[in-house]
PDB file of C-alpha atoms in Angstrom:
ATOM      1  CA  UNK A  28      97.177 216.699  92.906  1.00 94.00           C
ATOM      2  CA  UNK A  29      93.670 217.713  91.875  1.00 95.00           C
ATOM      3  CA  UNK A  30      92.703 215.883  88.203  1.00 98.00           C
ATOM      4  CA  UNK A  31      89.475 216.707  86.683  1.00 98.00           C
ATOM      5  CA  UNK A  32      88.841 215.278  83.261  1.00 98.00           C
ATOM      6  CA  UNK A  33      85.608 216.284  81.410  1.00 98.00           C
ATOM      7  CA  UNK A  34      83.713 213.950  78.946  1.00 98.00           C
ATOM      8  CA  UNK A  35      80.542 214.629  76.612  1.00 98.00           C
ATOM      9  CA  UNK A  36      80.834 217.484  74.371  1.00 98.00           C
ATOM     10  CA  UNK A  37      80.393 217.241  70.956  1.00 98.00           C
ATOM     11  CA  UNK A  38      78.202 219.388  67.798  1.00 98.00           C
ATOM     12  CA  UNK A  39      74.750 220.136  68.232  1.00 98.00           C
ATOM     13  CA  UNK A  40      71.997 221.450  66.377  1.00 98.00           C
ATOM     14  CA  UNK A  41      69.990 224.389  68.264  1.00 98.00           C
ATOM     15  CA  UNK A  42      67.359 222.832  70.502  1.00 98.00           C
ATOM     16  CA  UNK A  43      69.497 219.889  71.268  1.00 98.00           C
ATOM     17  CA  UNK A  44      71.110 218.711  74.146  1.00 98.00           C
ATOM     18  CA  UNK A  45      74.401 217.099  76.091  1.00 98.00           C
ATOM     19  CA  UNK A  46      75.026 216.074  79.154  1.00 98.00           C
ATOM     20  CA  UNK A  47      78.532 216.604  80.559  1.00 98.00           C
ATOM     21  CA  UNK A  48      80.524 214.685  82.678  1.00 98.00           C
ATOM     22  CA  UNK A  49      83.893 215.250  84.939  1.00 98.00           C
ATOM     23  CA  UNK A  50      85.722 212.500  87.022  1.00 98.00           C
ATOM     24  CA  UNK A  51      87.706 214.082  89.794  1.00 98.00           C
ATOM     25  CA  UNK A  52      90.283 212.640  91.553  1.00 98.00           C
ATOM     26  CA  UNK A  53      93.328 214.181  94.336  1.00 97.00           C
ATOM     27  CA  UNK A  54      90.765 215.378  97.001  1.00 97.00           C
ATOM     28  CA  UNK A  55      87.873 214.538  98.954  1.00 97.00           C
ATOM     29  CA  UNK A  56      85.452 215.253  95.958  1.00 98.00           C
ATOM     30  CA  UNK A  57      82.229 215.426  98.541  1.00 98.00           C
ATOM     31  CA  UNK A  58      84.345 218.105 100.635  1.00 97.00           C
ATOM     32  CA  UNK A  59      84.085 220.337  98.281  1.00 97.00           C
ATOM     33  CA  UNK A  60      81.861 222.607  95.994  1.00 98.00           C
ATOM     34  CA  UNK A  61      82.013 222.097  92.556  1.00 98.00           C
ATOM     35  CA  UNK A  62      81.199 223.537  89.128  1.00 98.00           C
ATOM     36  CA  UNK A  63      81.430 224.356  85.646  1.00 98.00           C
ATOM     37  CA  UNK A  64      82.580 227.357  83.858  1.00 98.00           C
ATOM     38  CA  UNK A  65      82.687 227.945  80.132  1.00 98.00           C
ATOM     39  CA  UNK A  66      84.961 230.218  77.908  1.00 98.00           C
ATOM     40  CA  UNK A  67      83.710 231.146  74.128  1.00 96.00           C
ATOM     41  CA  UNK A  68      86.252 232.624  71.809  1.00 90.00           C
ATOM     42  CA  UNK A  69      87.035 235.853  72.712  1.00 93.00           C
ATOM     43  CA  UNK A  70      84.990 236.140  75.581  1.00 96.00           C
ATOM     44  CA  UNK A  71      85.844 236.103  79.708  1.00 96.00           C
ATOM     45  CA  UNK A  72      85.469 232.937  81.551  1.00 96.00           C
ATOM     46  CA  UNK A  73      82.038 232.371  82.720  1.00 97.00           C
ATOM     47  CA  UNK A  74      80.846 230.615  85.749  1.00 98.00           C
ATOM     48  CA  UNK A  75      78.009 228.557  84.499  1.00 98.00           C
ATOM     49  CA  UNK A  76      76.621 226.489  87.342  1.00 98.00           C
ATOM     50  CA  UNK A  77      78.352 226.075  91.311  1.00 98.00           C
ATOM     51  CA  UNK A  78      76.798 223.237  93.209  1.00 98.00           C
ATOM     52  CA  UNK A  79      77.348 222.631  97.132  1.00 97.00           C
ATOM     53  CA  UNK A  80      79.776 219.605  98.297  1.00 97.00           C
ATOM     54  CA  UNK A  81      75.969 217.187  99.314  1.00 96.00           C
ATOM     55  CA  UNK A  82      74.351 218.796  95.869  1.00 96.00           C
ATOM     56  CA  UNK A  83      71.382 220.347  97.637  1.00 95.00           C
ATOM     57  CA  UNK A  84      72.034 224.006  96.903  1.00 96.00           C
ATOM     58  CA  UNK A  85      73.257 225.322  92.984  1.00 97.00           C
ATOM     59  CA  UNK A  86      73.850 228.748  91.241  1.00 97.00           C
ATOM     60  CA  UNK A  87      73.035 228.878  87.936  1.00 98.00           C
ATOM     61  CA  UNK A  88      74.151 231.722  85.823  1.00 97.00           C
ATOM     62  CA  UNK A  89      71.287 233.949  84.404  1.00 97.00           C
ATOM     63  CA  UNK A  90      72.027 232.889  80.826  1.00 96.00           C
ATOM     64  CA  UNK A  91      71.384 229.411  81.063  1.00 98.00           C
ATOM     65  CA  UNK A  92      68.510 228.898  84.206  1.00 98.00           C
ATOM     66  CA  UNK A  93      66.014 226.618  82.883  1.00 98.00           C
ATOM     67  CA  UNK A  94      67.969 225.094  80.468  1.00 98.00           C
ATOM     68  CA  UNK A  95      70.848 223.384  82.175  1.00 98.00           C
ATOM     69  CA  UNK A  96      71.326 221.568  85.375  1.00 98.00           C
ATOM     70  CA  UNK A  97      74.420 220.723  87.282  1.00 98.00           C
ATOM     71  CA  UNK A  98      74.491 217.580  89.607  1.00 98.00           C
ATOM     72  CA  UNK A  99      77.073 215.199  91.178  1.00 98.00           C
ATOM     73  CA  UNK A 100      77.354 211.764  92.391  1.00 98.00           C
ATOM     74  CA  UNK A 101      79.312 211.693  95.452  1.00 98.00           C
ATOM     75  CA  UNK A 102      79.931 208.109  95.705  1.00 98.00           C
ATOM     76  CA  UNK A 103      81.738 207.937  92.288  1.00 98.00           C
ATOM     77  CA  UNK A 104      83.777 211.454  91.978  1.00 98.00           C
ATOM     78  CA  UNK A 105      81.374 212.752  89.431  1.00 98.00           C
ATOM     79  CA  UNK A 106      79.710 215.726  88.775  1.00 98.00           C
ATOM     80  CA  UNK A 107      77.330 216.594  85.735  1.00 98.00           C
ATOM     81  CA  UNK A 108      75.592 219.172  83.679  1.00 98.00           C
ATOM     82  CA  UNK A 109      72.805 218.304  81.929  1.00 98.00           C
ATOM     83  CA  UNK A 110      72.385 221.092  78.354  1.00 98.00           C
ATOM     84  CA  UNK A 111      68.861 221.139  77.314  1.00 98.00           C
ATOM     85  CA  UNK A 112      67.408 223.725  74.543  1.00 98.00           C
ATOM     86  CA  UNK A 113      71.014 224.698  73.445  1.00 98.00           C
ATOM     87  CA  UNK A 114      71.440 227.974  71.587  1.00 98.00           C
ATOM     88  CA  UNK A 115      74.296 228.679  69.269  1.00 97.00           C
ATOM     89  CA  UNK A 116      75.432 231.489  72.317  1.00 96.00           C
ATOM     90  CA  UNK A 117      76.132 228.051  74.341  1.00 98.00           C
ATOM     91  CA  UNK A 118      79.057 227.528  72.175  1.00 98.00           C
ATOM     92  CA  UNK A 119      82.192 227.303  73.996  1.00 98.00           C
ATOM     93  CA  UNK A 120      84.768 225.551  75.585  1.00 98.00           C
ATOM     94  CA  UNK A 121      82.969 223.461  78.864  1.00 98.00           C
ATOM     95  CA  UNK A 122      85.274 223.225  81.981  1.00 98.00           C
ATOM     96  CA  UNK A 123      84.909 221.487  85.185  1.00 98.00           C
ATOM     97  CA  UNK A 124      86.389 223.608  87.691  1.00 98.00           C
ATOM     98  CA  UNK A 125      86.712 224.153  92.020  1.00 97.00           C
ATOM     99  CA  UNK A 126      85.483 227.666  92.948  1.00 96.00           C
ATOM    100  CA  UNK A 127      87.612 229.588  95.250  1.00 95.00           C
ATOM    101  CA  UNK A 128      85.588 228.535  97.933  1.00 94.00           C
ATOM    102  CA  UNK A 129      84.631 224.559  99.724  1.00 93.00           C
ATOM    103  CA  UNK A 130      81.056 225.780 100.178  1.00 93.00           C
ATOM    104  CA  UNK A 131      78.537 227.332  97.726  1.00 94.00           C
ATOM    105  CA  UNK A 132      79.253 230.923  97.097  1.00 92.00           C
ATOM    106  CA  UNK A 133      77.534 232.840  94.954  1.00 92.00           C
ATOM    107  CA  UNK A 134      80.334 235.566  95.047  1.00 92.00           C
ATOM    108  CA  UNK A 135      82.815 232.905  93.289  1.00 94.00           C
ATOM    109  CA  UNK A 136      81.374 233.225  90.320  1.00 94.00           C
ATOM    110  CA  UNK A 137      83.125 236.576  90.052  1.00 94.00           C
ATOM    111  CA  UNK A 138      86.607 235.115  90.435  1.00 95.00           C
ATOM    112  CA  UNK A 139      88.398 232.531  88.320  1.00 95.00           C
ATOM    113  CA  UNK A 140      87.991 228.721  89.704  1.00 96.00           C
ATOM    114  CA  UNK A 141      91.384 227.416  92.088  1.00 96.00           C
ATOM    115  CA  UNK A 142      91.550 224.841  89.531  1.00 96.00           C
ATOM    116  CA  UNK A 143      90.120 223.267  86.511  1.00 97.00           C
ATOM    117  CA  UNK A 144      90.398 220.380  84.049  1.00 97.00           C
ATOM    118  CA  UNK A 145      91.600 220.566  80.229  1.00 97.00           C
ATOM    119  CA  UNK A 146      88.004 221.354  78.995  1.00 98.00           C
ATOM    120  CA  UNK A 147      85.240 219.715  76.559  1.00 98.00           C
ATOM    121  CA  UNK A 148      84.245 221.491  73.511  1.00 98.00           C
ATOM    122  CA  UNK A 149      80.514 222.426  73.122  1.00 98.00           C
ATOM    123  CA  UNK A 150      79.402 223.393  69.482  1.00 98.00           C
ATOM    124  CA  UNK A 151      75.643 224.379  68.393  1.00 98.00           C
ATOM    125  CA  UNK A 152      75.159 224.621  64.745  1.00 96.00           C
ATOM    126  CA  UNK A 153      72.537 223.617  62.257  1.00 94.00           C
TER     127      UNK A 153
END
């Protein structure tokens, strides 16, 4: 049974920053691509960031390039995104989640991930 359990979210003041953190367990973690998708209220899902099962290749999402960065630690089950610069438009539930696919695919980030954990809430306010 695939588990992912996200860690690190909290309130922020714009300009701030977070660094997320998911422990996965069920599957051969370094088998598979990985990522994180966010959902604000009343919004659609939102891939943010799809890194390849060795983390050498990523997609980042228009709306956050430069300012975040996903990684993973193969070793230990973990992956990562680092927030940097937040902006209040970051606001939103943070989940890890498997794309559709076991290697990077850009085109996943148009369907909704095969699975994802319970989600880490991400707040930016002064």
């Amino acid at each position: 049974e695939v588990r992912l359990v996200e860690s690190g979210g909290g309130l922020v003041q714009p300009g701030g920053s977070l660094r997320l953190s998911c422990a996965a367990s069920g599957f051969t973690f370094s088998n598979y691509a990985m990522g994180w998708v966010r959902q604000a209220p009343g919004k659609e899902l939102e891939w943010v960031s799809i890194i390849s099962s060795g983390g050498g290749a990523t997609y980042v999402a228009d709306s956050v390039k430069g300012r975040f960065t996903i990684s993973r630690d193969n070793a230990n089950n973990m992956l990562y995104l680092q927030l940097n610069s937040l902006k209040r438009e970051d606001t939103a539930m943070y989940y890890c989640a498997n794309p559709r696919s076991a290697y990077l695919n850009e085109a996943d980030r148009h369907f909704p991930p095969s699975s994802r954990g319970q989600g880490t809430q991400v707040t930016i306010s002064s």
